[in-house]
PDB file of N, CA and C in Angstrom:
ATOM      1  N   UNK A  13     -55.109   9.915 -18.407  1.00  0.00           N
ATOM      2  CA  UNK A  13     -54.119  10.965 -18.369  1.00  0.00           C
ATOM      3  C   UNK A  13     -52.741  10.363 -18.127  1.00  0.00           C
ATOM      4  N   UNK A  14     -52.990   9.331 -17.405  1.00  0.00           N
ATOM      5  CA  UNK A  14     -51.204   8.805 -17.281  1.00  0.00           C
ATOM      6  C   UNK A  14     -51.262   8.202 -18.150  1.00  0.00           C
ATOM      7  N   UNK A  15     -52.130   7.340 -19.099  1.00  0.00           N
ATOM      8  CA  UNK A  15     -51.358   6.824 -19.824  1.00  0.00           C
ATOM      9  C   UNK A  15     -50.567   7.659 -21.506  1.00  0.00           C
ATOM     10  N   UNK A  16     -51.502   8.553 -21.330  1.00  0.00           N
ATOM     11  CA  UNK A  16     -51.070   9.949 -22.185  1.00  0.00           C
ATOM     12  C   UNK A  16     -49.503  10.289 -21.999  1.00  0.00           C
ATOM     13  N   UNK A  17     -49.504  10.599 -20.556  1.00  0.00           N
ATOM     14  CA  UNK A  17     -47.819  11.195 -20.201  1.00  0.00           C
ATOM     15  C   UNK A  17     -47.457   9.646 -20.586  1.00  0.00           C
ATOM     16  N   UNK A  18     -47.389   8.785 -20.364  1.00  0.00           N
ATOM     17  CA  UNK A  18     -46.613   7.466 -20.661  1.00  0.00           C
ATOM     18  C   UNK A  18     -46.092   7.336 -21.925  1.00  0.00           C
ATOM     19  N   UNK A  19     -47.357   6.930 -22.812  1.00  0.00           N
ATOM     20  CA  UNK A  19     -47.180   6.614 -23.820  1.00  0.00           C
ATOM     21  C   UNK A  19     -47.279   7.468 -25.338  1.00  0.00           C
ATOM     22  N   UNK A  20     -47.621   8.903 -25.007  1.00  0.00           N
ATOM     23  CA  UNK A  20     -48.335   9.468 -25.585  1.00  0.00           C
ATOM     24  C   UNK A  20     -49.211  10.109 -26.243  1.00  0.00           C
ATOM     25  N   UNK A  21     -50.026  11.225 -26.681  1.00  0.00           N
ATOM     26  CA  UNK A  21     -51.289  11.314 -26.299  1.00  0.00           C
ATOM     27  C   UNK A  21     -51.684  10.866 -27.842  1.00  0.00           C
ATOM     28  N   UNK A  22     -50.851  10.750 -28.745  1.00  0.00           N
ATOM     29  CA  UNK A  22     -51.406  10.086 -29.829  1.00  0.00           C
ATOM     30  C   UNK A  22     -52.145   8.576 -29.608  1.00  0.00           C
ATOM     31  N   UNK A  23     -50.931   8.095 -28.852  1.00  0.00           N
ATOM     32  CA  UNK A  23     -51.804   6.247 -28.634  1.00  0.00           C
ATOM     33  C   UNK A  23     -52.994   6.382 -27.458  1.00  0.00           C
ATOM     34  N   UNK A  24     -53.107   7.729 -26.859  1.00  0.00           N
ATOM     35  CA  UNK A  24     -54.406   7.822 -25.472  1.00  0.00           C
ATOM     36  C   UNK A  24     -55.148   7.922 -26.429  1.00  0.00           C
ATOM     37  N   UNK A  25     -54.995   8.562 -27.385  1.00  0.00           N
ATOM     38  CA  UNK A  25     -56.873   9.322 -27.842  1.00  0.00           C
ATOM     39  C   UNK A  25     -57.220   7.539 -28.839  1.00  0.00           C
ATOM     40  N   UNK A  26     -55.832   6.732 -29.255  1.00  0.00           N
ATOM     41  CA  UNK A  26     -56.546   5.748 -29.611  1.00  0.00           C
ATOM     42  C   UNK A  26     -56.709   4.870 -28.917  1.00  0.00           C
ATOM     43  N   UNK A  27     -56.828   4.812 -27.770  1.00  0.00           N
ATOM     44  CA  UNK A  27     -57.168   3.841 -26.600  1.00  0.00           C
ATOM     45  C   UNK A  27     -58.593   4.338 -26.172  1.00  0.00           C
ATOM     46  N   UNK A  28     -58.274   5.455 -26.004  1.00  0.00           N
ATOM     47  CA  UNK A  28     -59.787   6.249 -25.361  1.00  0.00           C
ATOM     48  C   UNK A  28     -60.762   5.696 -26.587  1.00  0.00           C
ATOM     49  N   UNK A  29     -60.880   5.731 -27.755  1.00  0.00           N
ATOM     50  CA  UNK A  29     -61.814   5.625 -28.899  1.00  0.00           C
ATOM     51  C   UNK A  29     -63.033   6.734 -29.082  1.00  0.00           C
ATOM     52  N   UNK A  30     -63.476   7.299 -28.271  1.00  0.00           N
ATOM     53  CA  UNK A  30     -63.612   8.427 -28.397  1.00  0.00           C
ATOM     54  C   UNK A  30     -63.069   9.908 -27.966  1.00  0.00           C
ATOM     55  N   UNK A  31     -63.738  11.035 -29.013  1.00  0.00           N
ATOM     56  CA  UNK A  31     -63.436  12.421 -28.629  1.00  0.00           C
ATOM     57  C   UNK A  31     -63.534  12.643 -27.258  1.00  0.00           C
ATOM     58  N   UNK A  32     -62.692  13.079 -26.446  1.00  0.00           N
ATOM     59  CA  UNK A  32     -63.111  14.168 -25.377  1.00  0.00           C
ATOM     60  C   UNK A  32     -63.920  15.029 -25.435  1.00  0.00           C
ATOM     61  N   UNK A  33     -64.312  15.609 -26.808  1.00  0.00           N
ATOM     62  CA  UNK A  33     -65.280  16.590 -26.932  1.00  0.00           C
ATOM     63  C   UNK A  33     -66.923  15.823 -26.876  1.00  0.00           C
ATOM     64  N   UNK A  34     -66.572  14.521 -27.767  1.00  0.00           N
ATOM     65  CA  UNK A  34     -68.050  14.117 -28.184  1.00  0.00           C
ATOM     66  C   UNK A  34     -68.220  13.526 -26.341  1.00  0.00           C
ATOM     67  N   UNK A  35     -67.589  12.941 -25.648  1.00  0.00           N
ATOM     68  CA  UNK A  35     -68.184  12.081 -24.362  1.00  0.00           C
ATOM     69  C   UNK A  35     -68.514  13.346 -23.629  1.00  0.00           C
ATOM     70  N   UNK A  36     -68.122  15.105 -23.177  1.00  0.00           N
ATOM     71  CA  UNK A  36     -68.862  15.800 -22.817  1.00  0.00           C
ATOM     72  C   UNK A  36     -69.500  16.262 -23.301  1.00  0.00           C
ATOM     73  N   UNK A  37     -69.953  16.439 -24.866  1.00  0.00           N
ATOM     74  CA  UNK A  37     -71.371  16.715 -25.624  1.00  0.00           C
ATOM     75  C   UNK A  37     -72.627  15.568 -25.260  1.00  0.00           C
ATOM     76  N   UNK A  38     -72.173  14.404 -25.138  1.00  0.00           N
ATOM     77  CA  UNK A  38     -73.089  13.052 -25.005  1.00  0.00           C
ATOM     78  C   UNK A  38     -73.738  13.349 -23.411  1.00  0.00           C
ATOM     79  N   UNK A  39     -72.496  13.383 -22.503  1.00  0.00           N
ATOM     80  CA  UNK A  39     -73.108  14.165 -21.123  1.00  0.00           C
ATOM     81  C   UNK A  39     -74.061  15.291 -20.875  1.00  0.00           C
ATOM     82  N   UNK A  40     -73.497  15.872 -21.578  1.00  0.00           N
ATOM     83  CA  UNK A  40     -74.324  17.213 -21.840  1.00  0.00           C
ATOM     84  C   UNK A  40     -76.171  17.386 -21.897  1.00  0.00           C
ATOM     85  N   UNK A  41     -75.690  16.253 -23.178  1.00  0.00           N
ATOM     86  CA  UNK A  41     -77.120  15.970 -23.649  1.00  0.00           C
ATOM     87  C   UNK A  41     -78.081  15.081 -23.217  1.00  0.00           C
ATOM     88  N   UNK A  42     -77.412  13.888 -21.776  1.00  0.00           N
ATOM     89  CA  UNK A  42     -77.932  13.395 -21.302  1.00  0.00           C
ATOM     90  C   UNK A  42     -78.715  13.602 -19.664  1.00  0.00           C
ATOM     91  N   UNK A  43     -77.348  14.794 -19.265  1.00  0.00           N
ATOM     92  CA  UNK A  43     -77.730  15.427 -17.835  1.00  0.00           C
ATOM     93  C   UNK A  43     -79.327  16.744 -18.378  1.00  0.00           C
ATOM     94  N   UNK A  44     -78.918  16.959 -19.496  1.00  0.00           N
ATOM     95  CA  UNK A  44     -80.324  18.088 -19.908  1.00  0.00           C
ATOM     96  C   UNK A  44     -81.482  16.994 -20.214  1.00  0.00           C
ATOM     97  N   UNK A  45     -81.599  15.751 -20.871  1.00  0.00           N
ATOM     98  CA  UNK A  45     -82.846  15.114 -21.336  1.00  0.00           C
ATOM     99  C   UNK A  45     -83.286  14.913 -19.474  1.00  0.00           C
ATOM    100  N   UNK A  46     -82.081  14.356 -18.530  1.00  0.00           N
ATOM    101  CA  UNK A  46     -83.083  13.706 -17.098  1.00  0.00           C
ATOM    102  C   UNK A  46     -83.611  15.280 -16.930  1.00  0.00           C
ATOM    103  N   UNK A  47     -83.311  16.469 -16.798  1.00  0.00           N
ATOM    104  CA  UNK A  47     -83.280  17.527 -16.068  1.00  0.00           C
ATOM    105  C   UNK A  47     -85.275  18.104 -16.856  1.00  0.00           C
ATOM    106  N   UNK A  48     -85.085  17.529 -17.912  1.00  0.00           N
ATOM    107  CA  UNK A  48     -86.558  18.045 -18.893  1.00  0.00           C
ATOM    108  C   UNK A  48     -87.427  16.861 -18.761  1.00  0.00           C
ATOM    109  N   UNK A  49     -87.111  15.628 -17.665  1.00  0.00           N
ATOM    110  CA  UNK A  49     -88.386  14.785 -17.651  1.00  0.00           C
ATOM    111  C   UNK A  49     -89.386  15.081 -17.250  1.00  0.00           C
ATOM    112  N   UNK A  50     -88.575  15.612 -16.170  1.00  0.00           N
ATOM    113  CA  UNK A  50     -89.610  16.402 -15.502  1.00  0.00           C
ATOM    114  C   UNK A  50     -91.430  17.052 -16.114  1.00  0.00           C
ATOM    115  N   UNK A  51     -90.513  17.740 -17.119  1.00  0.00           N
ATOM    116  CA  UNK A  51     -91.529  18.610 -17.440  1.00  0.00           C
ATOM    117  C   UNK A  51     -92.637  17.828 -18.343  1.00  0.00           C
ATOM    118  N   UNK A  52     -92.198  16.463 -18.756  1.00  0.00           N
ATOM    119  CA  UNK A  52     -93.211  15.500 -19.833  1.00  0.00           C
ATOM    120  C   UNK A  52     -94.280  15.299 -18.315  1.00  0.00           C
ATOM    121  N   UNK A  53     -93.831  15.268 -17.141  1.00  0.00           N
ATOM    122  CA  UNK A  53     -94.889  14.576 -16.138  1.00  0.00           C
ATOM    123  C   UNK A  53     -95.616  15.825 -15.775  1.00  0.00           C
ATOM    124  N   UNK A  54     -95.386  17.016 -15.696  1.00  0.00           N
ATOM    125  CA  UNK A  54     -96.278  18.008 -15.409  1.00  0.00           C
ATOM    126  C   UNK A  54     -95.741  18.554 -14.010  1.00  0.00           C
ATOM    127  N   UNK A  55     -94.140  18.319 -13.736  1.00  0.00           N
ATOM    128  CA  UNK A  55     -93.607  18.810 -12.793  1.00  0.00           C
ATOM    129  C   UNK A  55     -92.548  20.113 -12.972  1.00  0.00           C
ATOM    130  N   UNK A  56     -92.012  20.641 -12.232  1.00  0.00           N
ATOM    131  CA  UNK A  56     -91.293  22.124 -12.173  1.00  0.00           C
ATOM    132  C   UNK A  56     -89.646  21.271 -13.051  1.00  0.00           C
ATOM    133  N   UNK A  57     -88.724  22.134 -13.934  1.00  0.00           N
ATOM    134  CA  UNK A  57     -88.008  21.354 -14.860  1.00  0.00           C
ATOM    135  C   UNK A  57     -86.693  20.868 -13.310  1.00  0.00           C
ATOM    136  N   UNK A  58     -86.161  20.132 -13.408  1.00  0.00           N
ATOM    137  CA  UNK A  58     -85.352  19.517 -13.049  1.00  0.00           C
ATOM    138  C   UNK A  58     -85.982  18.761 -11.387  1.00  0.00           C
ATOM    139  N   UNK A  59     -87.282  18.578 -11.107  1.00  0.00           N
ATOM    140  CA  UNK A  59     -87.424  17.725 -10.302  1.00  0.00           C
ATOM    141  C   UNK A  59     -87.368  16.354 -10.502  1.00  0.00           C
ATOM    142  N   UNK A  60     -87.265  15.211  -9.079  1.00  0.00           N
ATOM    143  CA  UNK A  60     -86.236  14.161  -9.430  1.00  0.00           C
ATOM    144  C   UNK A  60     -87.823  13.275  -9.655  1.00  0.00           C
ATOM    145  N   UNK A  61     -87.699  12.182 -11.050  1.00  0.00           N
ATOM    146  CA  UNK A  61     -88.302  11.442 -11.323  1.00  0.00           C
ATOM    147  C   UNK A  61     -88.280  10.018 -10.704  1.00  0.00           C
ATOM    148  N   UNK A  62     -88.767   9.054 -10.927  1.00  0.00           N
ATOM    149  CA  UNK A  62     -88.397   7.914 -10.514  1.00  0.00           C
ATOM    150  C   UNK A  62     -89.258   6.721 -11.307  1.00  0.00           C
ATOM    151  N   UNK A  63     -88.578   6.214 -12.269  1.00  0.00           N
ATOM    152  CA  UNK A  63     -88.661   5.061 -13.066  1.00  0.00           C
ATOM    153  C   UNK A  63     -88.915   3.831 -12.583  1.00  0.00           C
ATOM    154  N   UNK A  64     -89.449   2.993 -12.909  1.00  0.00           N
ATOM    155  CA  UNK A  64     -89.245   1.217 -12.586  1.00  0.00           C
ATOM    156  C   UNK A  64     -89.451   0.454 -13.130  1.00  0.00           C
ATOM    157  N   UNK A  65     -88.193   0.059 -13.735  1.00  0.00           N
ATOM    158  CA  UNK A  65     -88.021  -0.916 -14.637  1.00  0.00           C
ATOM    159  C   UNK A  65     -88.074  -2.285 -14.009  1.00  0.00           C
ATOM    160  N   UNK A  66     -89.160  -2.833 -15.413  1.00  0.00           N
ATOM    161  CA  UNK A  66     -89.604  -4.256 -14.609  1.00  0.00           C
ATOM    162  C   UNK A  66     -90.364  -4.448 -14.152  1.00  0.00           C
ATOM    163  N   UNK A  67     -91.198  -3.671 -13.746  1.00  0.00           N
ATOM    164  CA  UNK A  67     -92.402  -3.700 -12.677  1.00  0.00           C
ATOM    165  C   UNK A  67     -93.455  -4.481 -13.021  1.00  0.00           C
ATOM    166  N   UNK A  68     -93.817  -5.300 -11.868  1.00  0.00           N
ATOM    167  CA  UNK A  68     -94.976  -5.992 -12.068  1.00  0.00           C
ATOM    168  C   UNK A  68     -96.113  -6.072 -11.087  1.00  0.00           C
ATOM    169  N   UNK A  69     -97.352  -6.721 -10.892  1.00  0.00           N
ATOM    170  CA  UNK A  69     -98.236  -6.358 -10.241  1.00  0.00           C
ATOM    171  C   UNK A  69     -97.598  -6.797  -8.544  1.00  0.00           C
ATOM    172  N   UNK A  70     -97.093  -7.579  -8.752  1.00  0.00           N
ATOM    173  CA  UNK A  70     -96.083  -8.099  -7.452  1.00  0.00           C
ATOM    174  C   UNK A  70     -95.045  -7.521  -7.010  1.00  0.00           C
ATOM    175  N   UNK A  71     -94.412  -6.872  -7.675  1.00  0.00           N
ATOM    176  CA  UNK A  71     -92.723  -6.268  -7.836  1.00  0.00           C
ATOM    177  C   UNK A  71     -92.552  -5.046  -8.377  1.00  0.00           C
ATOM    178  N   UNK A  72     -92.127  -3.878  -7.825  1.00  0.00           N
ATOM    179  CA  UNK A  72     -92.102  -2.910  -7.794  1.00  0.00           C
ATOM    180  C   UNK A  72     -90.961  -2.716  -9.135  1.00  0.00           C
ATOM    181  N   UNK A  73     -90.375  -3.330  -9.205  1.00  0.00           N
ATOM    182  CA  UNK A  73     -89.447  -3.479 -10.279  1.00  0.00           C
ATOM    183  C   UNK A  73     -87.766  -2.642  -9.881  1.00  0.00           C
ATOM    184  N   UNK A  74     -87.023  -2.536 -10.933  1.00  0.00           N
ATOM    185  CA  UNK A  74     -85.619  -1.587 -10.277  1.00  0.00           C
ATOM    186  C   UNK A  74     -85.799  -0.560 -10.407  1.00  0.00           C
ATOM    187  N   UNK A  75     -85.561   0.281  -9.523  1.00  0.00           N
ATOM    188  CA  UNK A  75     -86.007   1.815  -9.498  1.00  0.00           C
ATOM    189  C   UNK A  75     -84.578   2.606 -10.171  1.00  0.00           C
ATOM    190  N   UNK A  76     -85.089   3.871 -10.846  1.00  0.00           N
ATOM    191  CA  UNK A  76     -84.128   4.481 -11.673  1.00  0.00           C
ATOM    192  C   UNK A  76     -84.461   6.266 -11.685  1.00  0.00           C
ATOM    193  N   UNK A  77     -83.785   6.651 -10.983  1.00  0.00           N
ATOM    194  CA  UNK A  77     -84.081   8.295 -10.969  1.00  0.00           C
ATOM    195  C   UNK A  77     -83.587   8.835 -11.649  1.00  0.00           C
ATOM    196  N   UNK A  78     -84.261  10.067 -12.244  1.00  0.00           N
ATOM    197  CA  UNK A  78     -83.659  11.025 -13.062  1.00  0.00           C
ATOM    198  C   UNK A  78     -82.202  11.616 -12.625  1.00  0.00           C
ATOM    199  N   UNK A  79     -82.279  11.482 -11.408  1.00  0.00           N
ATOM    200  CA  UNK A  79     -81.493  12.463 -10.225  1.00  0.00           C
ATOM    201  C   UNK A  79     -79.778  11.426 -10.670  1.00  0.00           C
ATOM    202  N   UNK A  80     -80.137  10.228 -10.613  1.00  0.00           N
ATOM    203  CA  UNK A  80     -78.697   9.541 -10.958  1.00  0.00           C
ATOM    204  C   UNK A  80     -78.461   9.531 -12.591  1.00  0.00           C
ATOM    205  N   UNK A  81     -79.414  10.053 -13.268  1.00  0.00           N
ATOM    206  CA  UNK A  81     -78.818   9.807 -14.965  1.00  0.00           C
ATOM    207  C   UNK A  81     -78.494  11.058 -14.838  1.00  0.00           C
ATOM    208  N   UNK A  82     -79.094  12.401 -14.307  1.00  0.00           N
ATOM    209  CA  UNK A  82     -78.429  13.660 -14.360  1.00  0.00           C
ATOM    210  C   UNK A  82     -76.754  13.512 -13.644  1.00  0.00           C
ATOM    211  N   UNK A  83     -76.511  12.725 -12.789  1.00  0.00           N
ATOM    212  CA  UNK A  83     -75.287  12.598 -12.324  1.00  0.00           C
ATOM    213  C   UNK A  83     -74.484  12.170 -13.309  1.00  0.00           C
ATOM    214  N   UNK A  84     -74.772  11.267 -13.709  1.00  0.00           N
ATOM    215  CA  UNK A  84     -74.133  10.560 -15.017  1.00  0.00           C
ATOM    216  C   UNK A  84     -73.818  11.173 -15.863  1.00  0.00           C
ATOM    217  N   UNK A  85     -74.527  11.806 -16.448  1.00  0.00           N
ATOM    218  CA  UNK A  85     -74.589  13.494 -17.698  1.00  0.00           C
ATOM    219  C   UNK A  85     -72.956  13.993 -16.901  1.00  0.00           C
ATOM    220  N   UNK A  86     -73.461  14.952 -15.708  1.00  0.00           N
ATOM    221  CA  UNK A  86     -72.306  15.779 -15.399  1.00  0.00           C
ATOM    222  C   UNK A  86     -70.805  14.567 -14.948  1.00  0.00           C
ATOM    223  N   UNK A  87     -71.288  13.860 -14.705  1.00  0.00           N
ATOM    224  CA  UNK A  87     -70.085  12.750 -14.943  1.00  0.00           C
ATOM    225  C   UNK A  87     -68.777  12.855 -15.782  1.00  0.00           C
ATOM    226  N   UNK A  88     -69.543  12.903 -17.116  1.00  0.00           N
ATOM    227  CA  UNK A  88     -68.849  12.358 -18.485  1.00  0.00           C
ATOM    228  C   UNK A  88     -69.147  14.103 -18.852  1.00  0.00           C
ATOM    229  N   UNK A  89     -69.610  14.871 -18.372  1.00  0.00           N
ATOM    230  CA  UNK A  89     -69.314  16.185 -19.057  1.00  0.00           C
ATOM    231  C   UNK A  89     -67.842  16.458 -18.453  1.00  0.00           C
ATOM    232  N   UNK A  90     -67.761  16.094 -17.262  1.00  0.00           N
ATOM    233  CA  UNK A  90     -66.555  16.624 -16.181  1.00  0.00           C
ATOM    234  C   UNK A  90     -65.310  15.796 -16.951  1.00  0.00           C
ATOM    235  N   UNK A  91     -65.491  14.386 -17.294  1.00  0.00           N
ATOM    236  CA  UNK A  91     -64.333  14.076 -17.684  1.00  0.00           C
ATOM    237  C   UNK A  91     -64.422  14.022 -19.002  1.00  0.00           C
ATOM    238  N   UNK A  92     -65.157  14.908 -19.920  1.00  0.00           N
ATOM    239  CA  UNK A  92     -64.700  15.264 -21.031  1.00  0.00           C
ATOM    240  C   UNK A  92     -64.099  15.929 -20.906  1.00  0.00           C
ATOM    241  N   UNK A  93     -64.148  16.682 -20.480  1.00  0.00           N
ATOM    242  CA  UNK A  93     -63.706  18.566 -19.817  1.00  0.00           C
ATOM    243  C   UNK A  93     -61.677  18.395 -19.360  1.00  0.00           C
ATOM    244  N   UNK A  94     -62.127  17.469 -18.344  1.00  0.00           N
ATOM    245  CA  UNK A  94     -60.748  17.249 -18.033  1.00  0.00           C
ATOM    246  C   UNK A  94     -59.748  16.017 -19.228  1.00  0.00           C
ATOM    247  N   UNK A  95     -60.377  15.898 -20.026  1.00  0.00           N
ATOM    248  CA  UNK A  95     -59.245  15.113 -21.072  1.00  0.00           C
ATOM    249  C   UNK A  95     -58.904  16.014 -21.929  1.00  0.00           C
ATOM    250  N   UNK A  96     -59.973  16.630 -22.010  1.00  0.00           N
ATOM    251  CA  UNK A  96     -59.920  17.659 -23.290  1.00  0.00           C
ATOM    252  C   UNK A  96     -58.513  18.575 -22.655  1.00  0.00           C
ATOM    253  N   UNK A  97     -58.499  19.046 -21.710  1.00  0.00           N
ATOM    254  CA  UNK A  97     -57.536  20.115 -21.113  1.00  0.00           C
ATOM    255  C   UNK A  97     -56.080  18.866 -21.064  1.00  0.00           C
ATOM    256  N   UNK A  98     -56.134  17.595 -20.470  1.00  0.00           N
ATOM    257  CA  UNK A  98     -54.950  17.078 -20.595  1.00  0.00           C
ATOM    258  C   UNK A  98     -54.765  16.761 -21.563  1.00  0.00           C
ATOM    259  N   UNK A  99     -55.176  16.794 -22.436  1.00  0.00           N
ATOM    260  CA  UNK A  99     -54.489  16.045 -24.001  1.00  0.00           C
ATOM    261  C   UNK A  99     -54.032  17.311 -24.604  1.00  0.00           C
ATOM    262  N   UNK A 100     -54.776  18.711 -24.267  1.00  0.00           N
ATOM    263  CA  UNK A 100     -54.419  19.878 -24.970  1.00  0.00           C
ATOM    264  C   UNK A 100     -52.550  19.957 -23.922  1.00  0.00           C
ATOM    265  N   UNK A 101     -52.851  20.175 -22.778  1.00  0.00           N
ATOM    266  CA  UNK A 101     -51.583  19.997 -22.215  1.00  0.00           C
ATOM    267  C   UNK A 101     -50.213  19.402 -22.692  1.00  0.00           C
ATOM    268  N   UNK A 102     -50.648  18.360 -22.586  1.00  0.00           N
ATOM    269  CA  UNK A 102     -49.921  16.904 -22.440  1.00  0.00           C
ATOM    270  C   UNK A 102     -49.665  17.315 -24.617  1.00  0.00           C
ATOM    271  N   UNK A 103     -50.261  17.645 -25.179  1.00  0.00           N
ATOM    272  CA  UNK A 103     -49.936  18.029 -26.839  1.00  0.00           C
ATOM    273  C   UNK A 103     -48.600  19.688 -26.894  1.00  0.00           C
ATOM    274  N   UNK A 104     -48.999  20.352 -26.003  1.00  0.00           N
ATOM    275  CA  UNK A 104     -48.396  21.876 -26.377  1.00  0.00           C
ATOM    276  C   UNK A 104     -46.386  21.413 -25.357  1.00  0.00           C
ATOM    277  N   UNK A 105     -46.413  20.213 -24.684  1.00  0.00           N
ATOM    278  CA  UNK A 105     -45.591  20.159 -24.202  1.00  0.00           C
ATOM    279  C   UNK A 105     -44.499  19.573 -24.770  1.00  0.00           C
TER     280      UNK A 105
END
C-alpha cells in the first residue's frame, strides 16, 4: 500500500505480480480445502487435523495442522481484501 501511494498503483499491481482478487480467491480456496479435511477422515467439517511430514518408524516427522493452513487461507483472503480496497482507493483518487 505505500508503495502504491509512492509510486503509483500502476507500478504496485506490477510489483505485486499478482491480482488482489486471484491471492483472496487462492485463500479462499485454501482456508475451505483445510476446513473439508476433516471430513475425508470421518470427522465433524472443520475439526483440526494433524499431518506429519517425514515420518518415520523413529521420528515422528514435522507436524502440520489443518488449523495453520486454514490460517493461511484467511491470511491471503484478508490481504486480498485489503489491496483490493487500496488500489480501488489509491485509483479513484
Amino acid at each position: 500500500v505505500v508503495y502504491a501511494i509512492a509510486c503509483g498503483t500502476a507500478d504496485a499491481r506490477k510489483a505485486l505480480r499478482f491480482d488482489p482478487g486471484s491471492i483472496a480467491g487462492a485463500g479462499l480456496g485454501i482456508a475451505l480445502i483445510a476446513g473439508l479435511m476433516a471430513v475425508l477422515w470421518g470427522d465433524a467439517l472443520f475439526t483440526g487435523q494433524w499431518l506429519f511430514i517425514g515420518a518415520t518408524e523413529d521420528d515422528k516427522g514435522i507436524p502440520l495442522s489443518t488449523v495453520l493452513v486454514f490460517d493461511i487461507g484467511v491470511y491471503l483472503v484478508v490481504l486480498g481484501a485489503v489491496l483490493s480496497i487500496a488500489f480501488s482507493l489509491e485509483e479513484a483518487v
